[in-house]
Amino acid sequence: QLRDRPALRYMAACLAQLDPDVLAPIVAGSWLDGYDAPDLAQQVRAPSLVLEADLAAGGMLTPADAAWLSATLPECATVRFPGVGHLLHWLVPEQVARPTLAWLESTR
C-alpha cells in the first residue's frame, strides 16, 4: 500500500538475489542482538547527513531516532522529506540530490 509498482518490482528483484540465511536472525528475533546504537554513534568521527523519510509514508526511521542521531553524531545535519517513503532516492531523486550536494559542499 505504501510502495508503487516499480518499487515493489525492484524490491522483489533484490529479494530474489538474497541468501535466505540472511533472514534467519530476523525470523528468530535476534537480528539486533549485540547492537549498541549509543556505542556505535560514539565511534562516528565524520560529519553525517540523515535523510529522514516520512514514517507515515513508509519511512523506516522514527522522528525520535532521527532527532537522537542529529543530537548524537558529530556535525550532523538532518533533511526531512514529508510525504516521502523509505525509497526516497528512487521516489524524489532531485529533492534528495539538492540538499545532499549542498551538504557535501559544506564539508569541504
Short mmCIF file of N, CA and C in Angstrom, two decimals:
data_model
loop_
_atom_site.label_atom_id
_atom_site.label_comp_id
_atom_site.label_asym_id
_atom_site.label_seq_id
_atom_site.Cartn_x
_atom_site.Cartn_y
_atom_site.Cartn_z
N GLN A 1 0.80 -1.19 0.00
CA GLN A 1 0.00 0.00 0.00
C GLN A 1 0.85 1.27 0.00
N LEU A 2 2.09 1.17 0.50
CA LEU A 2 2.94 2.35 0.60
C LEU A 2 3.93 2.48 -0.55
N ARG A 3 4.08 1.44 -1.34
CA ARG A 3 5.06 1.48 -2.41
C ARG A 3 4.38 1.32 -3.77
N ASP A 4 4.94 2.00 -4.78
CA ASP A 4 4.37 1.88 -6.11
C ASP A 4 4.87 0.60 -6.78
N ARG A 5 4.31 0.28 -7.92
CA ARG A 5 4.64 -0.98 -8.61
C ARG A 5 6.12 -1.09 -8.97
N PRO A 6 6.75 -0.04 -9.51
CA PRO A 6 8.19 -0.17 -9.81
C PRO A 6 9.03 -0.43 -8.55
N ALA A 7 8.66 0.20 -7.45
CA ALA A 7 9.41 -0.02 -6.21
C ALA A 7 9.23 -1.46 -5.73
N LEU A 8 8.02 -1.99 -5.85
CA LEU A 8 7.78 -3.38 -5.45
C LEU A 8 8.55 -4.36 -6.34
N ARG A 9 8.58 -4.08 -7.64
CA ARG A 9 9.35 -4.95 -8.55
C ARG A 9 10.83 -4.91 -8.21
N TYR A 10 11.35 -3.72 -7.91
CA TYR A 10 12.76 -3.57 -7.54
C TYR A 10 13.06 -4.36 -6.27
N MET A 11 12.21 -4.21 -5.27
CA MET A 11 12.43 -4.93 -4.02
C MET A 11 12.33 -6.44 -4.22
N ALA A 12 11.41 -6.89 -5.07
CA ALA A 12 11.28 -8.31 -5.36
C ALA A 12 12.54 -8.83 -6.04
N ALA A 13 13.09 -8.06 -6.96
CA ALA A 13 14.33 -8.47 -7.64
C ALA A 13 15.48 -8.56 -6.64
N CYS A 14 15.55 -7.63 -5.72
CA CYS A 14 16.60 -7.67 -4.69
C CYS A 14 16.43 -8.89 -3.80
N LEU A 15 15.20 -9.16 -3.38
CA LEU A 15 14.95 -10.31 -2.51
C LEU A 15 15.24 -11.63 -3.22
N ALA A 16 15.01 -11.68 -4.53
CA ALA A 16 15.29 -12.90 -5.29
C ALA A 16 16.78 -13.23 -5.29
N GLN A 17 17.63 -12.23 -5.10
CA GLN A 17 19.08 -12.44 -5.09
C GLN A 17 19.63 -12.65 -3.68
N LEU A 18 18.80 -12.55 -2.68
CA LEU A 18 19.21 -12.61 -1.29
C LEU A 18 19.36 -14.05 -0.81
N ASP A 19 20.43 -14.32 -0.11
CA ASP A 19 20.61 -15.62 0.53
C ASP A 19 19.58 -15.72 1.65
N PRO A 20 18.71 -16.73 1.64
CA PRO A 20 17.67 -16.84 2.66
C PRO A 20 18.21 -16.89 4.09
N ASP A 21 19.44 -17.35 4.26
CA ASP A 21 20.02 -17.42 5.61
C ASP A 21 20.18 -16.04 6.24
N VAL A 22 20.23 -15.01 5.40
CA VAL A 22 20.34 -13.65 5.92
C VAL A 22 19.12 -13.30 6.77
N LEU A 23 17.98 -13.88 6.45
CA LEU A 23 16.75 -13.57 7.16
C LEU A 23 16.56 -14.38 8.45
N ALA A 24 17.38 -15.39 8.68
CA ALA A 24 17.23 -16.25 9.87
C ALA A 24 17.25 -15.46 11.17
N PRO A 25 18.18 -14.51 11.38
CA PRO A 25 18.15 -13.76 12.64
C PRO A 25 16.89 -12.90 12.80
N ILE A 26 16.33 -12.43 11.70
CA ILE A 26 15.09 -11.64 11.78
C ILE A 26 13.95 -12.54 12.21
N VAL A 27 13.85 -13.71 11.60
CA VAL A 27 12.80 -14.66 11.95
C VAL A 27 12.95 -15.10 13.41
N ALA A 28 14.17 -15.28 13.86
CA ALA A 28 14.44 -15.71 15.23
C ALA A 28 14.28 -14.58 16.24
N GLY A 29 14.15 -13.35 15.75
CA GLY A 29 14.03 -12.22 16.66
C GLY A 29 15.34 -11.82 17.30
N SER A 30 16.46 -12.20 16.69
CA SER A 30 17.77 -11.92 17.29
C SER A 30 18.62 -10.99 16.43
N TRP A 31 18.02 -10.34 15.46
CA TRP A 31 18.82 -9.56 14.50
C TRP A 31 19.46 -8.34 15.11
N LEU A 32 18.99 -7.87 16.26
CA LEU A 32 19.63 -6.73 16.91
C LEU A 32 20.47 -7.13 18.12
N ASP A 33 20.64 -8.41 18.35
CA ASP A 33 21.48 -8.86 19.46
C ASP A 33 22.90 -8.34 19.29
N GLY A 34 23.41 -7.73 20.33
CA GLY A 34 24.76 -7.19 20.28
C GLY A 34 24.86 -5.81 19.65
N TYR A 35 23.76 -5.29 19.14
CA TYR A 35 23.76 -3.97 18.50
C TYR A 35 23.60 -2.92 19.59
N ASP A 36 24.57 -2.03 19.69
CA ASP A 36 24.55 -0.98 20.71
C ASP A 36 24.66 0.37 20.02
N ALA A 37 23.50 0.96 19.72
CA ALA A 37 23.47 2.22 18.96
C ALA A 37 24.29 3.32 19.62
N PRO A 38 24.17 3.56 20.93
CA PRO A 38 24.99 4.62 21.53
C PRO A 38 26.50 4.37 21.38
N ASP A 39 26.91 3.12 21.53
CA ASP A 39 28.33 2.80 21.37
C ASP A 39 28.78 3.04 19.93
N LEU A 40 27.97 2.60 18.97
CA LEU A 40 28.32 2.82 17.57
C LEU A 40 28.34 4.30 17.22
N ALA A 41 27.39 5.06 17.74
CA ALA A 41 27.33 6.50 17.46
C ALA A 41 28.58 7.21 17.98
N GLN A 42 29.09 6.77 19.12
CA GLN A 42 30.30 7.38 19.67
C GLN A 42 31.52 7.14 18.80
N GLN A 43 31.47 6.12 17.97
CA GLN A 43 32.61 5.80 17.11
C GLN A 43 32.61 6.62 15.81
N VAL A 44 31.51 7.28 15.50
CA VAL A 44 31.42 8.08 14.28
C VAL A 44 32.25 9.35 14.47
N ARG A 45 33.15 9.60 13.55
CA ARG A 45 34.01 10.77 13.61
C ARG A 45 33.76 11.75 12.46
N ALA A 46 33.13 11.29 11.43
CA ALA A 46 32.92 12.11 10.22
C ALA A 46 31.61 12.88 10.31
N PRO A 47 31.53 14.00 9.61
CA PRO A 47 30.24 14.69 9.52
C PRO A 47 29.20 13.74 8.93
N SER A 48 27.96 13.90 9.34
CA SER A 48 26.91 12.97 8.94
C SER A 48 25.69 13.72 8.43
N LEU A 49 25.02 13.10 7.49
CA LEU A 49 23.77 13.63 6.95
C LEU A 49 22.70 12.56 7.11
N VAL A 50 21.62 12.90 7.78
CA VAL A 50 20.49 11.99 7.96
C VAL A 50 19.39 12.43 7.00
N LEU A 51 18.98 11.53 6.13
CA LEU A 51 17.86 11.77 5.23
C LEU A 51 16.66 11.07 5.84
N GLU A 52 15.71 11.85 6.33
CA GLU A 52 14.59 11.30 7.09
C GLU A 52 13.33 11.23 6.24
N ALA A 53 12.98 10.01 5.84
CA ALA A 53 11.73 9.78 5.12
C ALA A 53 10.57 9.89 6.11
N ASP A 54 9.37 10.00 5.59
CA ASP A 54 8.17 10.14 6.40
C ASP A 54 7.70 8.77 6.87
N LEU A 55 7.65 8.58 8.17
CA LEU A 55 7.24 7.30 8.75
C LEU A 55 5.85 6.89 8.25
N ALA A 56 4.94 7.84 8.13
CA ALA A 56 3.58 7.55 7.69
C ALA A 56 3.53 7.12 6.23
N ALA A 57 4.57 7.43 5.47
CA ALA A 57 4.62 7.06 4.05
C ALA A 57 5.52 5.84 3.81
N GLY A 58 5.96 5.21 4.88
CA GLY A 58 6.80 4.02 4.73
C GLY A 58 8.25 4.24 5.12
N GLY A 59 8.57 5.39 5.69
CA GLY A 59 9.93 5.63 6.17
C GLY A 59 10.27 4.65 7.29
N MET A 60 11.54 4.42 7.50
CA MET A 60 11.96 3.43 8.49
C MET A 60 12.51 4.06 9.77
N LEU A 61 12.88 5.31 9.72
CA LEU A 61 13.49 5.99 10.85
C LEU A 61 12.43 6.82 11.56
N THR A 62 12.25 6.58 12.86
CA THR A 62 11.25 7.36 13.58
C THR A 62 11.78 8.79 13.77
N PRO A 63 10.89 9.75 13.93
CA PRO A 63 11.35 11.11 14.21
C PRO A 63 12.23 11.18 15.47
N ALA A 64 11.91 10.38 16.47
CA ALA A 64 12.73 10.36 17.69
C ALA A 64 14.13 9.84 17.40
N ASP A 65 14.24 8.79 16.57
CA ASP A 65 15.56 8.26 16.20
C ASP A 65 16.34 9.27 15.38
N ALA A 66 15.67 9.95 14.47
CA ALA A 66 16.36 10.97 13.67
C ALA A 66 16.86 12.10 14.56
N ALA A 67 16.04 12.53 15.51
CA ALA A 67 16.45 13.59 16.43
C ALA A 67 17.63 13.13 17.29
N TRP A 68 17.59 11.87 17.72
CA TRP A 68 18.69 11.32 18.52
C TRP A 68 19.99 11.31 17.70
N LEU A 69 19.90 10.85 16.47
CA LEU A 69 21.09 10.84 15.61
C LEU A 69 21.63 12.25 15.42
N SER A 70 20.75 13.19 15.15
CA SER A 70 21.16 14.56 14.91
C SER A 70 21.85 15.15 16.14
N ALA A 71 21.36 14.80 17.31
CA ALA A 71 21.95 15.32 18.55
C ALA A 71 23.22 14.58 18.96
N THR A 72 23.39 13.35 18.49
CA THR A 72 24.47 12.50 18.95
C THR A 72 25.68 12.50 18.03
N LEU A 73 25.43 12.43 16.73
CA LEU A 73 26.54 12.33 15.78
C LEU A 73 27.22 13.69 15.62
N PRO A 74 28.54 13.67 15.44
CA PRO A 74 29.24 14.95 15.27
C PRO A 74 28.87 15.61 13.94
N GLU A 75 28.71 16.90 13.99
CA GLU A 75 28.42 17.67 12.78
C GLU A 75 27.32 17.00 11.94
N CYS A 76 26.22 16.71 12.57
CA CYS A 76 25.12 16.01 11.90
C CYS A 76 24.05 16.99 11.45
N ALA A 77 23.63 16.82 10.22
CA ALA A 77 22.51 17.59 9.67
C ALA A 77 21.41 16.61 9.30
N THR A 78 20.18 17.05 9.42
CA THR A 78 19.03 16.21 9.06
C THR A 78 18.19 16.93 8.02
N VAL A 79 17.80 16.20 6.99
CA VAL A 79 16.89 16.72 5.98
C VAL A 79 15.65 15.83 6.00
N ARG A 80 14.50 16.44 6.20
CA ARG A 80 13.24 15.71 6.28
C ARG A 80 12.52 15.74 4.92
N PHE A 81 11.85 14.65 4.62
CA PHE A 81 11.11 14.53 3.38
C PHE A 81 9.66 14.15 3.68
N PRO A 82 8.84 15.15 4.05
CA PRO A 82 7.43 14.87 4.35
C PRO A 82 6.72 14.24 3.16
N GLY A 83 5.94 13.22 3.46
CA GLY A 83 5.14 12.57 2.42
C GLY A 83 5.92 11.61 1.55
N VAL A 84 7.21 11.41 1.84
CA VAL A 84 8.05 10.53 1.01
C VAL A 84 8.47 9.32 1.85
N GLY A 85 8.36 8.13 1.26
CA GLY A 85 8.67 6.90 1.96
C GLY A 85 10.13 6.52 1.92
N HIS A 86 10.41 5.31 2.35
CA HIS A 86 11.76 4.78 2.54
C HIS A 86 12.65 4.88 1.30
N LEU A 87 12.10 4.67 0.15
CA LEU A 87 12.91 4.67 -1.07
C LEU A 87 13.03 6.09 -1.64
N LEU A 88 13.38 7.03 -0.80
CA LEU A 88 13.37 8.44 -1.23
C LEU A 88 14.33 8.72 -2.36
N HIS A 89 15.44 8.01 -2.44
CA HIS A 89 16.37 8.21 -3.56
C HIS A 89 15.68 7.86 -4.89
N TRP A 90 14.78 6.92 -4.84
CA TRP A 90 14.06 6.46 -6.02
C TRP A 90 12.86 7.37 -6.30
N LEU A 91 12.16 7.75 -5.23
CA LEU A 91 10.91 8.48 -5.37
C LEU A 91 11.10 9.95 -5.71
N VAL A 92 12.10 10.60 -5.11
CA VAL A 92 12.32 12.04 -5.33
C VAL A 92 13.82 12.31 -5.47
N PRO A 93 14.45 11.74 -6.50
CA PRO A 93 15.92 11.86 -6.60
C PRO A 93 16.42 13.30 -6.65
N GLU A 94 15.71 14.18 -7.33
CA GLU A 94 16.17 15.57 -7.42
C GLU A 94 16.09 16.25 -6.06
N GLN A 95 15.01 15.96 -5.32
CA GLN A 95 14.85 16.56 -3.99
C GLN A 95 15.88 16.02 -3.01
N VAL A 96 16.37 14.82 -3.22
CA VAL A 96 17.42 14.25 -2.38
C VAL A 96 18.78 14.82 -2.79
N ALA A 97 18.99 14.95 -4.09
CA ALA A 97 20.29 15.39 -4.59
C ALA A 97 20.65 16.80 -4.15
N ARG A 98 19.69 17.71 -4.22
CA ARG A 98 19.98 19.12 -3.90
C ARG A 98 20.56 19.30 -2.50
N PRO A 99 19.87 18.88 -1.44
CA PRO A 99 20.45 19.08 -0.11
C PRO A 99 21.68 18.21 0.14
N THR A 100 21.73 17.05 -0.50
CA THR A 100 22.90 16.19 -0.31
C THR A 100 24.14 16.84 -0.91
N LEU A 101 24.02 17.36 -2.11
CA LEU A 101 25.17 18.03 -2.73
C LEU A 101 25.57 19.28 -1.95
N ALA A 102 24.59 20.03 -1.48
CA ALA A 102 24.90 21.22 -0.67
C ALA A 102 25.61 20.82 0.61
N TRP A 103 25.16 19.76 1.24
CA TRP A 103 25.79 19.28 2.47
C TRP A 103 27.22 18.82 2.19
N LEU A 104 27.40 18.07 1.12
CA LEU A 104 28.76 17.62 0.76
C LEU A 104 29.68 18.82 0.52
N GLU A 105 29.18 19.82 -0.15
CA GLU A 105 29.96 21.04 -0.39
C GLU A 105 30.37 21.68 0.93
N SER A 106 29.47 21.67 1.91
CA SER A 106 29.74 22.31 3.19
C SER A 106 30.78 21.57 4.02
N THR A 107 31.07 20.31 3.67
CA THR A 107 32.04 19.54 4.45
C THR A 107 33.46 19.67 3.92
N ARG A 108 33.63 20.42 2.86
CA ARG A 108 34.97 20.58 2.28
C ARG A 108 35.89 21.30 3.22
#
